[in-house]
Short mmCIF file of C-alpha atoms in Angstrom, two decimals:
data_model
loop_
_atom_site.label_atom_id
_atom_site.label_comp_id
_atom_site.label_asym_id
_atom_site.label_seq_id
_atom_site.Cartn_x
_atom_site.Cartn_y
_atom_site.Cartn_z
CA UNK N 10 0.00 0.00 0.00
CA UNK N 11 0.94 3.46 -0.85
CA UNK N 12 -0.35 5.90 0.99
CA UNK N 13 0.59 6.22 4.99
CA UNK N 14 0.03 4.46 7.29
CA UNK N 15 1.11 1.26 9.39
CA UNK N 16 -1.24 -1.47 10.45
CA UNK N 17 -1.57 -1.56 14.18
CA UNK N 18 -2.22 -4.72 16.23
CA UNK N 19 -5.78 -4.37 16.31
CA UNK N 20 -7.46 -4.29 20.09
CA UNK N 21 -10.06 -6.91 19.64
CA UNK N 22 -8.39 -9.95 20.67
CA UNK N 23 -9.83 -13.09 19.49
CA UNK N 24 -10.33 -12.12 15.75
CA UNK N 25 -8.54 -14.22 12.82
CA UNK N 26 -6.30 -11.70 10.55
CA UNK N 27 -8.89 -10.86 7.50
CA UNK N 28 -5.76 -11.92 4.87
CA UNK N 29 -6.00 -15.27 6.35
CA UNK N 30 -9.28 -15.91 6.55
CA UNK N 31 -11.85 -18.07 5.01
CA UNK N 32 -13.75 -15.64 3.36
CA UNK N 33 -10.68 -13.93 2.25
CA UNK N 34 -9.31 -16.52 0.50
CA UNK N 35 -12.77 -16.88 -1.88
CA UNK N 36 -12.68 -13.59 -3.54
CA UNK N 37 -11.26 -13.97 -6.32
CA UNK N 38 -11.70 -12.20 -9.61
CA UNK N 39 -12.86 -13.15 -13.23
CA UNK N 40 -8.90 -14.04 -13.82
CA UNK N 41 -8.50 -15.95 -10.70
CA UNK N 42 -6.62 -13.44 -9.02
CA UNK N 43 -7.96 -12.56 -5.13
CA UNK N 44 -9.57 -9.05 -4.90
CA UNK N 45 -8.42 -6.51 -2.24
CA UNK N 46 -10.96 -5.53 -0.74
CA UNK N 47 -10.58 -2.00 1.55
CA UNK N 48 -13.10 -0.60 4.02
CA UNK N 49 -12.55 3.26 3.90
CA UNK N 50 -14.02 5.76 6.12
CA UNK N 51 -13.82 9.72 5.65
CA UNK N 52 -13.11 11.55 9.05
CA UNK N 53 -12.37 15.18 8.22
CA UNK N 54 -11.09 17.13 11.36
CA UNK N 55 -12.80 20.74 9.44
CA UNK N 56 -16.84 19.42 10.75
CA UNK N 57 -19.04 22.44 10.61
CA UNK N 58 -21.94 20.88 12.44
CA UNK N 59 -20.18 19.33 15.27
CA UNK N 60 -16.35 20.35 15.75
CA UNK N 61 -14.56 16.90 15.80
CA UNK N 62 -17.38 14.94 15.68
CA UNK N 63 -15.62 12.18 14.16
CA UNK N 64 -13.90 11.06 17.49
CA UNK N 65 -16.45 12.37 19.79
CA UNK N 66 -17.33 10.02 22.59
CA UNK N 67 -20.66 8.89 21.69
CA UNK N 68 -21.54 6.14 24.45
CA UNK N 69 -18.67 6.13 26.11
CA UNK N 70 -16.63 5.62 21.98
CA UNK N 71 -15.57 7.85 20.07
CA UNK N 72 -18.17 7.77 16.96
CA UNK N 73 -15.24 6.53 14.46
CA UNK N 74 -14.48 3.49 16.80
CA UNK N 75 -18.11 1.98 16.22
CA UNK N 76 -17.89 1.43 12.63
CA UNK N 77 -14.36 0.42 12.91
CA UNK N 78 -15.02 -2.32 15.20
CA UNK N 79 -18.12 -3.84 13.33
CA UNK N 80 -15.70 -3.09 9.99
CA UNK N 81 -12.89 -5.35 11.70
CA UNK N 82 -15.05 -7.67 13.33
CA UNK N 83 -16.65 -8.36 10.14
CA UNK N 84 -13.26 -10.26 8.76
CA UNK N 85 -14.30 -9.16 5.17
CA UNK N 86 -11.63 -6.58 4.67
CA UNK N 87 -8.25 -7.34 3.92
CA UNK N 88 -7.23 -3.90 4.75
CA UNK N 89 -9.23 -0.96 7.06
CA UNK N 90 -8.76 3.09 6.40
CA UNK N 91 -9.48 6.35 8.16
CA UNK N 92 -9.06 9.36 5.33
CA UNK N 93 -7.90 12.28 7.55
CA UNK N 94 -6.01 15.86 7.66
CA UNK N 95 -6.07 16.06 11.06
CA UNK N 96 -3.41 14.58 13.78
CA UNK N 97 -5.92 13.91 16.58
CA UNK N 98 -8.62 11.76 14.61
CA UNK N 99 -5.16 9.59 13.19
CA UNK N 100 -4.27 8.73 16.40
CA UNK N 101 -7.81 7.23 17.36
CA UNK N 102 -8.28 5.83 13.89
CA UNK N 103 -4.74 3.92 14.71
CA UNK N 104 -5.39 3.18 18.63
CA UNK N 105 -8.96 0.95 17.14
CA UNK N 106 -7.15 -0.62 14.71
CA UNK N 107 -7.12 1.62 11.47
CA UNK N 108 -4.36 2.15 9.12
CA UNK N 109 -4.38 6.08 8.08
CA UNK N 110 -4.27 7.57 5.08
CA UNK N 111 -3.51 11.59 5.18
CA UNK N 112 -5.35 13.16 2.41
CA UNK N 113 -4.28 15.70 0.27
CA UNK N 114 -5.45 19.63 1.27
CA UNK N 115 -7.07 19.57 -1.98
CA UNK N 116 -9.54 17.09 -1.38
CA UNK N 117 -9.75 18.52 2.45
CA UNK N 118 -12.10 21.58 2.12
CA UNK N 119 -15.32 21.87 2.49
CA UNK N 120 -16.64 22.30 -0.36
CA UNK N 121 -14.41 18.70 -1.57
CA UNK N 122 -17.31 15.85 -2.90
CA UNK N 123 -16.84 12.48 -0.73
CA UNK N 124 -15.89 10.95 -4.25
CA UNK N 125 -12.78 13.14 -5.00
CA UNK N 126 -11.63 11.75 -1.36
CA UNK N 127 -11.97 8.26 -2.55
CA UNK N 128 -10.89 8.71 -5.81
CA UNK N 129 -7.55 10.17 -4.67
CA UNK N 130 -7.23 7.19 -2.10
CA UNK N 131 -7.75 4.84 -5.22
CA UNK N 132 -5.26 6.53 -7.09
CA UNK N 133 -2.74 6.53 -4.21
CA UNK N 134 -3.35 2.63 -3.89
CA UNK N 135 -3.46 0.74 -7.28
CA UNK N 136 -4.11 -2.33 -5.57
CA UNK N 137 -7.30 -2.04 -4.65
CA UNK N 138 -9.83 -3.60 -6.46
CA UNK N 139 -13.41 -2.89 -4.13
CA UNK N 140 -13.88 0.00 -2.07
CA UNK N 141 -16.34 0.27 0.76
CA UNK N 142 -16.89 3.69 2.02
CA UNK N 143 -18.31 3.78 5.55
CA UNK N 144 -19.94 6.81 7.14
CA UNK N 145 -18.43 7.53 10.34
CA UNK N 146 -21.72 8.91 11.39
CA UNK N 147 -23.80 6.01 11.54
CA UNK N 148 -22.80 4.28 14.77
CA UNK N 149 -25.40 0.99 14.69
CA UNK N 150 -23.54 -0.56 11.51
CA UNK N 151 -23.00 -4.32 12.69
CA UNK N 152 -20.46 -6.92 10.77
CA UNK N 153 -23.60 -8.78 9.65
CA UNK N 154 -24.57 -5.75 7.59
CA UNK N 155 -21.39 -5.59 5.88
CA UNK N 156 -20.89 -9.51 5.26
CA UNK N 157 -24.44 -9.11 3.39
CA UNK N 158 -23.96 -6.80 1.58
CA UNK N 159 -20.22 -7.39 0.23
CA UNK N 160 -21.66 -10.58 -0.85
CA UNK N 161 -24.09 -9.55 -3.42
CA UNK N 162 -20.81 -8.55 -4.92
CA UNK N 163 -18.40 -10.91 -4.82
CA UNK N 164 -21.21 -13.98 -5.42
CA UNK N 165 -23.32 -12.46 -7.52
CA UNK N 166 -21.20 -9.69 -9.55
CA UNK N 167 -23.38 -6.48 -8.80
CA UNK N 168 -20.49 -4.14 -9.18
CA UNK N 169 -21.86 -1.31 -6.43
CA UNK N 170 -23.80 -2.13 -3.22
CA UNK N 171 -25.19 0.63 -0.95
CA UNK N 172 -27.35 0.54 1.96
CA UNK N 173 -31.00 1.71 2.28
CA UNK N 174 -33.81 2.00 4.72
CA UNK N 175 -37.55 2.03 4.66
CA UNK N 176 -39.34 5.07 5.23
CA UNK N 177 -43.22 5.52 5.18
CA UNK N 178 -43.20 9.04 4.70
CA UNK N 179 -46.09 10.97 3.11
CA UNK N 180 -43.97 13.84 0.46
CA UNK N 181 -45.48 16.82 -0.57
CA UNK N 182 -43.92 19.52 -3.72
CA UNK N 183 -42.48 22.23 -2.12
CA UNK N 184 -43.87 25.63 -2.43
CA UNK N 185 -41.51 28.44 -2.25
CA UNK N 186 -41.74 31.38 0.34
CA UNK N 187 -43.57 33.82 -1.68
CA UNK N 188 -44.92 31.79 -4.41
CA UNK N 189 -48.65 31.42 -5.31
CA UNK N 190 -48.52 28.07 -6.29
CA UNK N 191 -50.05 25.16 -4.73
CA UNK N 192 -48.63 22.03 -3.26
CA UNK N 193 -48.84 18.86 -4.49
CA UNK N 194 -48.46 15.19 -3.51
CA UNK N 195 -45.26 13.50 -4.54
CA UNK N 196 -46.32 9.58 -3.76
CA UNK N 197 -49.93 9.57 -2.46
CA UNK N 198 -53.50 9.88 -3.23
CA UNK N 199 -55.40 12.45 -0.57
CA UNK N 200 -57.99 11.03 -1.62
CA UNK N 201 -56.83 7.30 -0.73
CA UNK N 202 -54.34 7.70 2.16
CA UNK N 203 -53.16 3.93 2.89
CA UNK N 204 -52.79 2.17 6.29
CA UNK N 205 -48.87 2.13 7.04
CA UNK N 206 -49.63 -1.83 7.25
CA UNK N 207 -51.09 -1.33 3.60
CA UNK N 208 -48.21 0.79 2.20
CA UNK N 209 -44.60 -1.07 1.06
CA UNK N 210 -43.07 2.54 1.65
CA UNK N 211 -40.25 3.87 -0.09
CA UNK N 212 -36.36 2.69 -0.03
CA UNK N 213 -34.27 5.36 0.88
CA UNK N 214 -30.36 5.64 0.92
CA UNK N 215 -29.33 5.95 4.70
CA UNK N 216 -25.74 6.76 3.87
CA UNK N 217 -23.96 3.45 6.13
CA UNK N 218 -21.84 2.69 3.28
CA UNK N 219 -21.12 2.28 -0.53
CA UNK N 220 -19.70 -0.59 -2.04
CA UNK N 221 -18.30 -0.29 -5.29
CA UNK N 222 -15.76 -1.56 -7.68
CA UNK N 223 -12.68 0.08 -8.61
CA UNK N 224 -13.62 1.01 -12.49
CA UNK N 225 -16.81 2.71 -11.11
CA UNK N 226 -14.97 5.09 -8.64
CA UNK N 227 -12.50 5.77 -11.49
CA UNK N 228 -15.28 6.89 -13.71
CA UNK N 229 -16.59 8.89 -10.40
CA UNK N 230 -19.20 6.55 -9.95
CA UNK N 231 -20.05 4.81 -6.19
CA UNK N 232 -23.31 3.53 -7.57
CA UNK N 233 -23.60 2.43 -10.89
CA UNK N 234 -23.05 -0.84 -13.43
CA UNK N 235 -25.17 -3.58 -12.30
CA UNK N 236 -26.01 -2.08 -8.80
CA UNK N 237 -28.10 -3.69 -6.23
CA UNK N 238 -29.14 -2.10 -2.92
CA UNK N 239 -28.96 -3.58 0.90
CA UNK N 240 -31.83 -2.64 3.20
CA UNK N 241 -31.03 -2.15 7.05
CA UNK N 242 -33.65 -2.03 9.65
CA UNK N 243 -34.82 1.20 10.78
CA UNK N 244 -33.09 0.66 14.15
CA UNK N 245 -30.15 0.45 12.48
CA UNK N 246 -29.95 3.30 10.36
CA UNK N 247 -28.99 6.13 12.60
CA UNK N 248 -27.29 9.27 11.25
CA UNK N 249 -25.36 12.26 13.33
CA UNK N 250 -25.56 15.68 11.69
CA UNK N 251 -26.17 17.90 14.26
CA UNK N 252 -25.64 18.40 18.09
CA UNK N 253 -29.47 17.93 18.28
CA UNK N 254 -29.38 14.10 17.19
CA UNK N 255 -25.97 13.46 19.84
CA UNK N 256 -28.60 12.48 22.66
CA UNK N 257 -31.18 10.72 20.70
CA UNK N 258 -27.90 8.31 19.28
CA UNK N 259 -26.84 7.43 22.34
CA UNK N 260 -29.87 5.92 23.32
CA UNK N 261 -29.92 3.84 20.56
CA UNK N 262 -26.39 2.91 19.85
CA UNK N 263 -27.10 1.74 23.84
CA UNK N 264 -29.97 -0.29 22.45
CA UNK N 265 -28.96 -1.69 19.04
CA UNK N 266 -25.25 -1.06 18.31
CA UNK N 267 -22.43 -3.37 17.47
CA UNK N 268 -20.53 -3.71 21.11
CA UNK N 269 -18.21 -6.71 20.15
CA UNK N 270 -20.16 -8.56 22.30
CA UNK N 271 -19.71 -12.53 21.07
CA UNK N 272 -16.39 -11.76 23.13
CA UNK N 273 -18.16 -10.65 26.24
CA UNK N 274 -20.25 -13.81 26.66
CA UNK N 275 -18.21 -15.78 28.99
CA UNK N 276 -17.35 -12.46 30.85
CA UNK N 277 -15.85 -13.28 34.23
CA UNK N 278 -13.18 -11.01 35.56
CA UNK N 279 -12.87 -6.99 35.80
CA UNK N 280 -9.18 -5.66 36.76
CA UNK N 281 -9.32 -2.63 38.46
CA UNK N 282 -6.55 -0.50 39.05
CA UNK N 283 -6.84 1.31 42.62
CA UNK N 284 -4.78 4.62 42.10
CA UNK N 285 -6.64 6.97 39.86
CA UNK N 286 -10.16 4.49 39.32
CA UNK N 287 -11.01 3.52 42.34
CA UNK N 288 -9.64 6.68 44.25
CA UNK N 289 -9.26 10.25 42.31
CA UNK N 290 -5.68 9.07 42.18
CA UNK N 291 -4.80 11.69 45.46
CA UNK N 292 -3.03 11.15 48.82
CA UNK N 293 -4.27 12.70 52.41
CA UNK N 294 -1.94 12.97 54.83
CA UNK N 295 -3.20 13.00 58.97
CA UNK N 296 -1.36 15.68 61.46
CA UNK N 297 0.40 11.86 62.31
CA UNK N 298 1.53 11.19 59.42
CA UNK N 299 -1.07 8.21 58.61
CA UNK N 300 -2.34 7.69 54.69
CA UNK N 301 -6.08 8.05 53.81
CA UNK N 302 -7.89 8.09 50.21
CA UNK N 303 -11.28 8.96 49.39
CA UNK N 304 -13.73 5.76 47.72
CA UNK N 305 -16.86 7.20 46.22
CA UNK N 306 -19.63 4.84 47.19
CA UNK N 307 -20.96 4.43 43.98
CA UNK N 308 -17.96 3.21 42.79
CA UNK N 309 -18.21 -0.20 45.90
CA UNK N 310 -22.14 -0.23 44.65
CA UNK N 311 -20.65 -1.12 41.48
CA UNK N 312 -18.39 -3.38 42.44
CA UNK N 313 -20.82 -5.31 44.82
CA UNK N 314 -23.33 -5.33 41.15
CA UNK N 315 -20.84 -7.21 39.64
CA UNK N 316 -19.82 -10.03 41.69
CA UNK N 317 -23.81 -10.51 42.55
CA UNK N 318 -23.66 -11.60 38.72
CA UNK N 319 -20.82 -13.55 39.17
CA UNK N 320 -18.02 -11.20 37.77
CA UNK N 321 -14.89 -10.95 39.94
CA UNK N 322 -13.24 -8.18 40.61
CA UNK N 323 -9.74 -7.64 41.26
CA UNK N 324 -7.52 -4.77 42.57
CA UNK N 325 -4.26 -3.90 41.23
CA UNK N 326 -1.43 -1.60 42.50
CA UNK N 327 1.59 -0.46 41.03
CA UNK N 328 4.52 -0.70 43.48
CA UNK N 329 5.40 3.12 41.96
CA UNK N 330 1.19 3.64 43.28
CA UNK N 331 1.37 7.02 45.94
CA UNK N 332 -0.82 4.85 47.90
CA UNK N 333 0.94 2.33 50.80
CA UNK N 334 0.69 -1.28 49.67
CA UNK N 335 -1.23 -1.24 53.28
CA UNK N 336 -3.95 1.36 52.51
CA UNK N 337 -4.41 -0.57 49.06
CA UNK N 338 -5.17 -3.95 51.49
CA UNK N 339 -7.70 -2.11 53.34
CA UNK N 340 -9.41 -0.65 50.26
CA UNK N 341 -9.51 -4.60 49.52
CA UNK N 342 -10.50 -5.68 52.38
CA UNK N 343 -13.66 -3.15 52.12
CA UNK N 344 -14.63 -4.20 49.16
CA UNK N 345 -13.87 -7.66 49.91
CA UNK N 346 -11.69 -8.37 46.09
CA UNK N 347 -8.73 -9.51 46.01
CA UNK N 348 -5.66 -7.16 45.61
CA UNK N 349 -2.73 -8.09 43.12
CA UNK N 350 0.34 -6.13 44.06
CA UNK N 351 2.29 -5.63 40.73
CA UNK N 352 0.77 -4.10 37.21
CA UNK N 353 3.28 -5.57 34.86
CA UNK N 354 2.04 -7.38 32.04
CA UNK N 355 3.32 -10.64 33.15
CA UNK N 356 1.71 -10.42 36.73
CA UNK N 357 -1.52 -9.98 35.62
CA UNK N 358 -1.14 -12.78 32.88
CA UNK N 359 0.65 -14.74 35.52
CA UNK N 360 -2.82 -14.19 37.37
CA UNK N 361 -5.46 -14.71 34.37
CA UNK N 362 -2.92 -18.29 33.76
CA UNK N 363 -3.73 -19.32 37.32
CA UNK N 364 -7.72 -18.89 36.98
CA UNK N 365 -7.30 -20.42 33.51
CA UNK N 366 -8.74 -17.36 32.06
CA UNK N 367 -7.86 -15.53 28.03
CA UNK N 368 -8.28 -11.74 27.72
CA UNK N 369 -11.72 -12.22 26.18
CA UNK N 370 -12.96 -12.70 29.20
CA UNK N 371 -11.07 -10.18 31.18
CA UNK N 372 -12.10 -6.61 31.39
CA UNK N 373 -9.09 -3.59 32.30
CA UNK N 374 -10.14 -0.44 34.27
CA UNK N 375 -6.52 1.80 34.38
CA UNK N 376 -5.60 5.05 34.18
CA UNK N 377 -2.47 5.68 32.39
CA UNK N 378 0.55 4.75 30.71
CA UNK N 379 1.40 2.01 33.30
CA UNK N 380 -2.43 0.16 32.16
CA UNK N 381 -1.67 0.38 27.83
CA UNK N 382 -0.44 -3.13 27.37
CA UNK N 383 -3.18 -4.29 29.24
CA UNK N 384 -5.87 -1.92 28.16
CA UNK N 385 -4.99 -2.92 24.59
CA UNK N 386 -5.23 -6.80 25.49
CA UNK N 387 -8.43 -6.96 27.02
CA UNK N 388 -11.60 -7.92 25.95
CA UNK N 389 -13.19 -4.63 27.38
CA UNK N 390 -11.07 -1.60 28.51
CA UNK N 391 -12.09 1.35 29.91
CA UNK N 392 -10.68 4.47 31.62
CA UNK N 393 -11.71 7.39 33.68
CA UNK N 394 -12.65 10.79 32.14
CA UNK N 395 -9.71 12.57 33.44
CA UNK N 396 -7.34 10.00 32.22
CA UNK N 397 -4.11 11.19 30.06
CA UNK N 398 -4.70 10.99 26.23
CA UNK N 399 -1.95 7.86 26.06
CA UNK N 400 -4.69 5.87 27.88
CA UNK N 401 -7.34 7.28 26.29
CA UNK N 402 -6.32 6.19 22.96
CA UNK N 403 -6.02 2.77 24.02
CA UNK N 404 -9.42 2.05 25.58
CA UNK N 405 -12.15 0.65 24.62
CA UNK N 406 -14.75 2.51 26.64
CA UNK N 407 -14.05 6.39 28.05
CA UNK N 408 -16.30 7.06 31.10
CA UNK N 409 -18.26 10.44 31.41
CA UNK N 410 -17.01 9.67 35.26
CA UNK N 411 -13.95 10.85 36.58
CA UNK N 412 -11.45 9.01 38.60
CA UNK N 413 -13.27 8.47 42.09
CA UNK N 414 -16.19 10.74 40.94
CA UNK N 415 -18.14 7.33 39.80
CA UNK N 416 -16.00 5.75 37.02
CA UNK N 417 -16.13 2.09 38.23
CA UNK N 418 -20.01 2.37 38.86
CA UNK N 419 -20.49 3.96 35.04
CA UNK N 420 -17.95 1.22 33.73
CA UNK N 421 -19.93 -1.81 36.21
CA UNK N 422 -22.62 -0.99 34.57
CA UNK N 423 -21.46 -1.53 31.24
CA UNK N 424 -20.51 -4.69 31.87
CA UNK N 425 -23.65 -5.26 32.92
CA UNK N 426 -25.37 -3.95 29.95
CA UNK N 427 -22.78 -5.92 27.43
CA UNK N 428 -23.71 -9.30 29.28
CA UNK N 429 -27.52 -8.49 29.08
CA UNK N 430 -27.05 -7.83 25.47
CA UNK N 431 -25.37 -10.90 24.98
CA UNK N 432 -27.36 -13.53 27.01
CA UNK N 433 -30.46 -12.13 25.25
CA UNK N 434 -28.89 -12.93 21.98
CA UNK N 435 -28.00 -16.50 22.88
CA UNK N 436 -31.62 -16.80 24.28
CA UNK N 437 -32.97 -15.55 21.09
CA UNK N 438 -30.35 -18.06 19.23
CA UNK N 439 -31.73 -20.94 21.29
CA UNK N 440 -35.36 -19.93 20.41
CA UNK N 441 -34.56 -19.77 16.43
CA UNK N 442 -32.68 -23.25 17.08
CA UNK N 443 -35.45 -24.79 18.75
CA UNK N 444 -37.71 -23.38 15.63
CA UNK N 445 -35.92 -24.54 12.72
#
């Protein structure tokens, strides 16, 4: 590949590379030879609407993370891009997993088309031979959607593929301000306004991506040739524009978006590092010289939550902690979890070896540059909001809660909610089991 970038290992363990995979190793053209295929999403740092929307936390991710991890997760790429001109968004696009590709100014302004961004990638990367371009703003994208839909293509030979969704909206002509003119229906009879259960509706494009074939972009095509489209559910196709729709997203990325959460079902174990999550990372001192910390009680309500469902939860503190290795047995001893004394990597995999556990089922609260290793290893990896950027970068999951403020009770509960998820979609595996 020719334009920069360098593949990071990605942080969802547990995932076969996409070059060696089964589905990778069908594609292959009309003269044999295997197709690239490249996932590319467009994350301009310039956003009018909402200033760095792109890497945003939305949900405790920031917005480009979701449709990276449902694009990796979906092991039908053999290589994953975020189009930038802006340092900050490159280093998230890298820390989930992304290789980078820093476009040009002249395809960075605002008035620059989406298609002259992917038509200079193309011409920047002559191997490529199928181009996916995924909107950064639609957060509910799951792998399933993009397995689909990449198959019409490289089974059936449409040569573009975009997603749509199904809209029963009444449209009217519009009547400018001023003008004496009168409306007009667009698709209905007044006369003979159907039941919604009556009407098919209409198919409209909800932007989650475009797959197309490399002659098509380099005739400035994304949908054209023998084209085809893939319809998502409406609960699916959610779009950010505006600061407006930020709330109403979260609520349903909550609800129905991609969390990586086949991983998550044999959850068992949360690591929790004591200095800076547990505590607000600061040191009291008595007129006699004795330690204390402050533990919100939110933060032991969440704690308790967990092992009632049968997580564990561990402490962890870093002989360099502020805290005394005897104030950090106390917090233990309160919360009643055990403490490991030691952060280095091979402690804690010394530890996960002796409960014959794999980072999939391990989830990393930390704090800082001490926790990447592990926050990058982990099956779910969070920090507080006042962590440093090195950490941030490297999580899965950014709390709105700062260190001691309520972080381990915000990150408890999304466990929580990632384990509900998932044992209502084995339930509702069983049931389709049982039916067929």
């Amino acid at each position: 590949m020719s334009a920069s970038g360098d593949q990071k290992k990605r942080p969802f363990p547990g995932v076969e590379d996409v070059q060696d995979s089964p589905m990778a190793k069908k594609r292959l053209g009309k003269q044999g030879k295997k197709r690239h295929i490249a996932a590319l999403i467009l994350a301009r740092g310039g956003s009018k609407g909402i200033p760095l929307k792109n890497i945003k936390l939305l949900a405790g991710v920031p917005l480009v993370g979701w449709v990276l991890r449902a694009a990796i997760d979906s092991q039908v790429f053999d290589s994953v891009w975020v189009s930038t001109d802006h340092d900050e968004i490159e280093n998230v696009a890298k820390a989930w997993g992304a290789q980078v590709h820093r476009r040009s100014p002249e395809v960075s302004k605002d008035a620059t088309s989406s298609l002259e961004t992917i038509q200079e990638f193309v011409r920047l990367n002559p191997d490529l031979d199928i181009i996916c371009n995924i909107q950064a703003t639609s957060p509910c994208l799951h792998p399933h959607h993009l397995k689909e839909a990449l198959a019409l293509i490289t089974n059936q030979d449409y040569e573009s593929v975009f997603a749509v969704v199904r809209r029963h909206h009444f449209r009217w002509l519009e009547v400018k301000k001023g003008a004496s003119a009168c409306t007009e229906p667009l698709n209905l009879d007044p006369a003979k306004r159907p039941r919604r259960q009556d009407w098919a509706g209409e198919l409209i494009e909800n932007g989650s991506f475009y797959f197309a074939t490399r002659p098509l972009v380099e005739k400035g095509l994304l949908q054209g040739g023998k084209m085809i489209y893939y319809e998502m559910l409406p609960e699916y196709s959610v779009d950010i524009d505006v600061d407006i729709d930020w709330p109403v997203a979260e609520q349903r990325v909550l609800r129905f978006g991609y969390f990586g959460m086949d991983k998550l079902e044999a959850f068992k174990l949360l690591l929790c590092n004591v200095s800076g999550c547990l505590t607000d990372g600061q040191v009291y001192m008595s007129a006699g010289g004795e330690q204390m910390v402050s533990v919100n009680t939110r933060d032991e309500t969440g704690i308790r939550m967990l092992q009632k469902e049968g997580v564990e939860v561990i402490l962890i503190c870093s002989s360099e902690a502020p805290i005394s290795s005897g104030l950090a047995e106390k917090l233990s001893q309160r919360t009643g979890c055990e403490l490991l004394q030691g952060m280095e990597l091979g402690q804690v995999e010394a530890l996960m070896k002796r409960k014959k556990l794999t980072w999939n089922e391990v989830a990393y609260l930390g704090n800082d540059e001490i926790d990447v290793d592990c926050l990058n290893l982990a099956g779910l990896s969070g920090v507080p909001r006042d962590a440093p950027v090195v950490a941030l970068n490297a999580t899965k999951y950014a709390c709105r809660d700062a260190a001691g403020r309520g972080a381990v009770r915000e990150f408890a509960e999304h466990i929580l909610l990632l384990l509900k998820k998932a044992k209502s979609k084995m339930e509702q595996d069983r049931i389709h089991r049982n039916l067929f």
